[in-house]
Each structure stands twice: as C-alpha cells, then as structure tokens.
mmCIF file of C-alpha atoms in Angstrom:
data_model
loop_
_atom_site.group_PDB
_atom_site.id
_atom_site.type_symbol
_atom_site.label_atom_id
_atom_site.label_comp_id
_atom_site.label_asym_id
_atom_site.label_seq_id
_atom_site.Cartn_x
_atom_site.Cartn_y
_atom_site.Cartn_z
ATOM 1 C CA MET A 1182 112.385 87.078 104.385
ATOM 2 C CA ALA A 1183 108.872 86.476 104.478
ATOM 3 C CA ARG A 1184 107.611 89.898 106.106
ATOM 4 C CA VAL A 1185 105.114 91.815 106.591
ATOM 5 C CA ASN A 1186 104.417 95.187 107.505
ATOM 6 C CA ILE A 1187 102.838 96.317 111.024
ATOM 7 C CA VAL A 1188 100.206 99.408 110.537
ATOM 8 C CA PHE A 1189 98.914 101.104 113.909
ATOM 9 C CA LEU A 1190 95.485 101.813 113.808
ATOM 10 C CA ASP A 1191 93.116 104.393 115.753
ATOM 11 C CA PRO A 1192 90.014 103.312 117.140
ATOM 12 C CA LEU A 1193 88.499 103.927 114.040
ATOM 13 C CA GLY A 1194 90.284 101.268 112.490
ATOM 14 C CA LYS A 1195 92.185 104.332 110.217
ATOM 15 C CA PRO A 1196 96.534 104.004 110.076
ATOM 16 C CA THR A 1197 98.132 106.295 112.686
ATOM 17 C CA THR A 1198 101.528 107.318 113.784
ATOM 18 C CA ASP A 1199 101.196 106.964 117.539
ATOM 19 C CA HIS A 1200 102.409 103.615 118.905
ATOM 20 C CA ILE A 1201 101.606 103.879 122.413
ATOM 21 C CA ALA A 1202 97.663 104.458 121.680
ATOM 22 C CA GLY A 1203 97.862 102.807 118.240
ATOM 23 C CA PHE A 1204 96.260 99.199 117.492
ATOM 24 C CA PRO A 1205 99.138 96.999 116.199
ATOM 25 C CA CYS A 1206 97.780 95.191 113.385
ATOM 26 C CA ILE A 1207 98.338 93.263 109.998
ATOM 27 C CA LYS A 1208 96.369 92.558 106.740
ATOM 28 C CA VAL A 1209 94.855 88.743 106.875
ATOM 29 C CA HIS A 1210 92.552 86.917 104.960
ATOM 30 C CA VAL A 1211 90.333 85.410 107.026
ATOM 31 C CA GLY A 1212 87.912 82.339 105.726
ATOM 32 C CA TYR A 1213 85.000 80.863 107.764
ATOM 33 C CA TYR A 1214 83.820 77.931 106.710
ATOM 34 C CA GLY A 1215 80.548 76.535 108.230
ATOM 35 C CA GLY A 1216 77.058 75.069 107.867
ATOM 36 C CA GLY A 1217 76.987 73.338 104.337
ATOM 37 C CA ASN A 1218 76.573 76.732 102.833
ATOM 38 C CA GLY A 1219 80.161 76.896 101.007
ATOM 39 C CA GLY A 1220 82.160 79.722 102.821
ATOM 40 C CA ILE A 1221 82.690 83.217 103.017
ATOM 41 C CA SER A 1222 86.262 85.298 102.996
ATOM 42 C CA GLU A 1223 87.714 88.932 102.964
ATOM 43 C CA TRP A 1224 90.843 90.786 103.755
ATOM 44 C CA VAL A 1225 90.815 92.414 107.254
ATOM 45 C CA TRP A 1226 93.122 94.094 110.357
ATOM 46 C CA GLY A 1227 94.390 91.414 112.680
ATOM 47 C CA LEU A 1228 95.379 92.786 116.315
ATOM 48 C CA LEU A 1229 98.519 91.424 116.957
ATOM 49 C CA ASP A 1230 98.124 90.546 120.669
ATOM 50 C CA THR A 1231 100.288 88.556 123.046
ATOM 51 C CA GLY A 1232 97.771 88.563 125.973
ATOM 52 C CA VAL A 1233 95.661 85.995 123.900
ATOM 53 C CA ALA A 1234 96.170 82.534 123.771
ATOM 54 C CA ARG A 1235 94.787 82.049 120.299
ATOM 55 C CA ILE A 1236 93.245 83.133 117.506
ATOM 56 C CA ARG A 1237 89.637 84.168 117.426
ATOM 57 C CA MET A 1238 87.594 85.849 115.239
ATOM 58 C CA ASP A 1239 84.466 87.287 116.466
ATOM 59 C CA PRO A 1240 81.137 85.743 114.958
ATOM 60 C CA SER A 1241 79.451 89.044 114.063
ATOM 61 C CA LEU A 1242 82.220 88.904 110.870
ATOM 62 C CA CYS A 1243 80.373 85.646 109.853
ATOM 63 C CA GLU A 1244 76.851 86.864 110.340
ATOM 64 C CA ARG A 1245 77.838 89.842 108.406
ATOM 65 C CA PHE A 1246 77.361 87.655 105.483
ATOM 66 C CA GLY A 1247 73.896 86.148 106.237
ATOM 67 C CA GLU A 1248 75.300 82.854 107.871
ATOM 68 C CA LYS A 1249 73.604 82.273 111.441
ATOM 69 C CA LEU A 1250 75.809 81.185 113.822
ATOM 70 C CA GLU A 1251 74.023 79.109 116.626
ATOM 71 C CA GLY A 1252 74.387 77.630 120.410
ATOM 72 C CA THR A 1253 77.697 77.812 122.136
ATOM 73 C CA PHE A 1254 79.835 75.285 124.118
ATOM 74 C CA SER A 1255 82.698 76.291 126.554
ATOM 75 C CA GLY A 1256 82.631 79.435 124.744
ATOM 76 C CA VAL A 1257 83.108 78.391 121.131
ATOM 77 C CA LEU A 1258 80.356 78.560 118.776
ATOM 78 C CA ILE A 1259 79.077 74.865 117.287
ATOM 79 C CA ARG A 1260 76.275 73.801 115.332
ATOM 80 C CA ASP A 1261 75.390 70.038 114.997
ATOM 81 C CA ALA A 1262 77.914 69.362 117.894
ATOM 82 C CA SER A 1263 80.865 70.770 115.637
ATOM 83 C CA ARG A 1264 82.587 73.618 115.679
ATOM 84 C CA TYR A 1265 82.700 76.322 113.112
ATOM 85 C CA LEU A 1266 85.685 76.255 111.050
ATOM 86 C CA ALA A 1267 87.997 79.421 110.475
ATOM 87 C CA ARG A 1268 91.272 80.153 108.959
ATOM 88 C CA VAL A 1269 93.360 83.206 109.067
ATOM 89 C CA CYS A 1270 95.672 83.683 106.108
ATOM 90 C CA VAL A 1271 98.527 85.778 105.733
ATOM 91 C CA ASP A 1272 99.945 86.718 102.274
ATOM 92 C CA VAL A 1273 103.959 86.737 103.075
ATOM 93 C CA GLY A 1274 104.383 87.327 99.242
ATOM 94 C CA ARG A 1275 106.220 85.423 96.574
ATOM 95 C CA ASN A 1276 102.640 83.364 95.972
ATOM 96 C CA ARG A 1277 103.394 81.844 99.873
ATOM 97 C CA ALA A 1278 100.934 82.123 102.266
ATOM 98 C CA LEU A 1279 100.927 80.912 105.961
ATOM 99 C CA ASN A 1280 97.378 79.223 107.060
ATOM 100 C CA VAL A 1281 96.244 79.054 110.424
ATOM 101 C CA ASP A 1282 93.090 78.212 112.269
ATOM 102 C CA ALA A 1283 90.923 80.170 114.189
ATOM 103 C CA GLU A 1284 88.368 79.982 116.958
ATOM 104 C CA VAL A 1285 85.009 81.948 116.316
ATOM 105 C CA LEU A 1286 84.421 82.919 119.353
ATOM 106 C CA SER A 1287 82.693 85.839 121.079
ATOM 107 C CA LEU A 1288 85.644 88.328 121.758
ATOM 108 C CA ALA A 1289 85.502 89.824 125.194
ATOM 109 C CA ARG A 1290 84.457 93.359 126.246
ATOM 110 C CA ASP A 1291 87.920 94.370 126.633
ATOM 111 C CA TYR A 1292 88.042 94.336 122.780
ATOM 112 C CA GLU A 1293 84.911 96.601 122.508
ATOM 113 C CA ARG A 1294 87.219 99.688 121.284
ATOM 114 C CA VAL A 1295 89.581 98.080 119.136
ATOM 115 C CA PRO A 1296 88.975 98.385 115.463
ATOM 116 C CA THR A 1297 89.240 94.735 114.686
ATOM 117 C CA ARG A 1298 87.221 91.569 115.120
ATOM 118 C CA VAL A 1299 90.438 88.884 114.716
ATOM 119 C CA ILE A 1300 92.413 88.823 117.522
ATOM 120 C CA LEU A 1301 95.777 87.275 116.578
ATOM 121 C CA GLY A 1302 97.188 85.677 119.699
ATOM 122 C CA ARG A 1303 100.181 83.642 120.830
ATOM 123 C CA ALA A 1304 99.516 81.007 118.557
ATOM 124 C CA PHE A 1305 99.755 82.859 115.720
ATOM 125 C CA LEU A 1306 102.979 84.975 116.803
ATOM 126 C CA SER A 1307 104.859 82.307 117.885
ATOM 127 C CA ARG A 1308 105.381 81.302 114.146
ATOM 128 C CA ALA A 1309 106.318 84.948 113.784
ATOM 129 C CA GLN A 1310 109.533 87.353 114.568
ATOM 130 C CA PHE A 1311 109.300 90.705 115.897
ATOM 131 C CA VAL A 1312 111.264 93.266 113.844
ATOM 132 C CA TRP A 1313 111.954 96.880 114.211
ATOM 133 C CA ASP A 1314 113.491 98.415 110.920
ATOM 134 C CA GLY A 1315 114.892 101.587 112.244
ATOM 135 C CA VAL A 1316 116.015 103.070 108.439
ATOM 136 C CA ALA A 1317 111.919 102.553 107.318
ATOM 137 C CA GLN A 1318 111.195 103.818 110.855
ATOM 138 C CA ARG A 1319 108.362 100.837 110.854
ATOM 139 C CA TYR A 1320 107.793 97.490 112.110
ATOM 140 C CA HIS A 1321 107.781 94.035 110.357
ATOM 141 C CA LEU A 1322 106.539 90.576 111.147
ATOM 142 C CA THR A 1323 109.002 87.931 109.534
ATOM 143 C CA PHE A 1324 107.996 84.399 109.438
ATOM 144 C CA PRO A 1325 110.976 81.993 109.106
ATOM 145 C CA GLU A 1326 108.755 78.618 108.567
ATOM 146 C CA VAL A 1327 107.812 79.976 105.259
ATOM 147 C CA ASP A 1328 111.271 80.635 104.155
ATOM 148 C CA VAL A 1329 112.379 77.458 105.163
ATOM 149 C CA ALA A 1330 109.440 75.426 103.900
ATOM 150 C CA GLY A 1331 108.732 77.139 101.203
ATOM 151 C CA ALA A 1332 104.688 77.483 102.029
ATOM 152 C CA GLY A 1333 102.710 77.736 105.083
#
C-alpha cells in the first residue's frame, strides 16, 4: 500500500505531537516551470486543507529562486497570457510518485500563521484515503490509484 506519513507542525514549522493546534502536513516535492528560464524544485511541507478546492503554491516560493512573477488574472499569476505551471509530487515509495497540477496563487490572510507555502486542497485529497494507525499512533495518507496503476 502506498502510504505517506502525516506530520503535525507548530506555527514555526517544527513537528509537534499536538494534533489539535498543530497543522497536518506531508512532505511534497514542488516544481515550478515558467518564463522560459527552466524550472525550480524543492521538497517542502504541504498543508492538508479540506477547505480549499485545489492545490495552491504561494508565489513567494517561486520568487525565492529569483523568478519574478508579473501580473494577475482572476487571482492566478500570469506572464505573457499564460499561467505559470506548477506541479506537486508526492513520493509514495517503490519508485512511484503521484503528480498533480497546482496553481501559483497568493494565499489568503487566513494562512499567515501556517508554516507552509503549499496548500493541498480537495483536488489532492480526493485521490487519497486518510488512515489512523492505532498501533503506531500515527496518521497516514494512502493512495489507492498509485497501487492500481503502478504510478500516478
């Protein structure tokens, strides 16, 4: 079974055992491709949030790498009339990965105290199952479609 551990983070981004005030996150590999300058990527924490429809990546994550983002259209950053492309990848082990498109979009003020710049909404969570492992006292996400298809 393809399984990823959920880690709860405090507002400073450090792991915590507080499942009430902590933020449920998983480690994801984000990739950003835009402006004809190749791409950037890195491993970051992604917040699991059922209150968000899609997957969002804060522009500051891209701008950190020296990529200047210009203009907005309906809240989605654009350049030369095309959207920036972002991908979120979850490593599910056994050389398998689940890749999902993401929006490069400014995050609402609600996320100011959240220790991550990637929000994994329902478009992502609909592909996973939430599991409580009572023996290990841990939460996990499992990805059935990866098991069936062999890759995402």
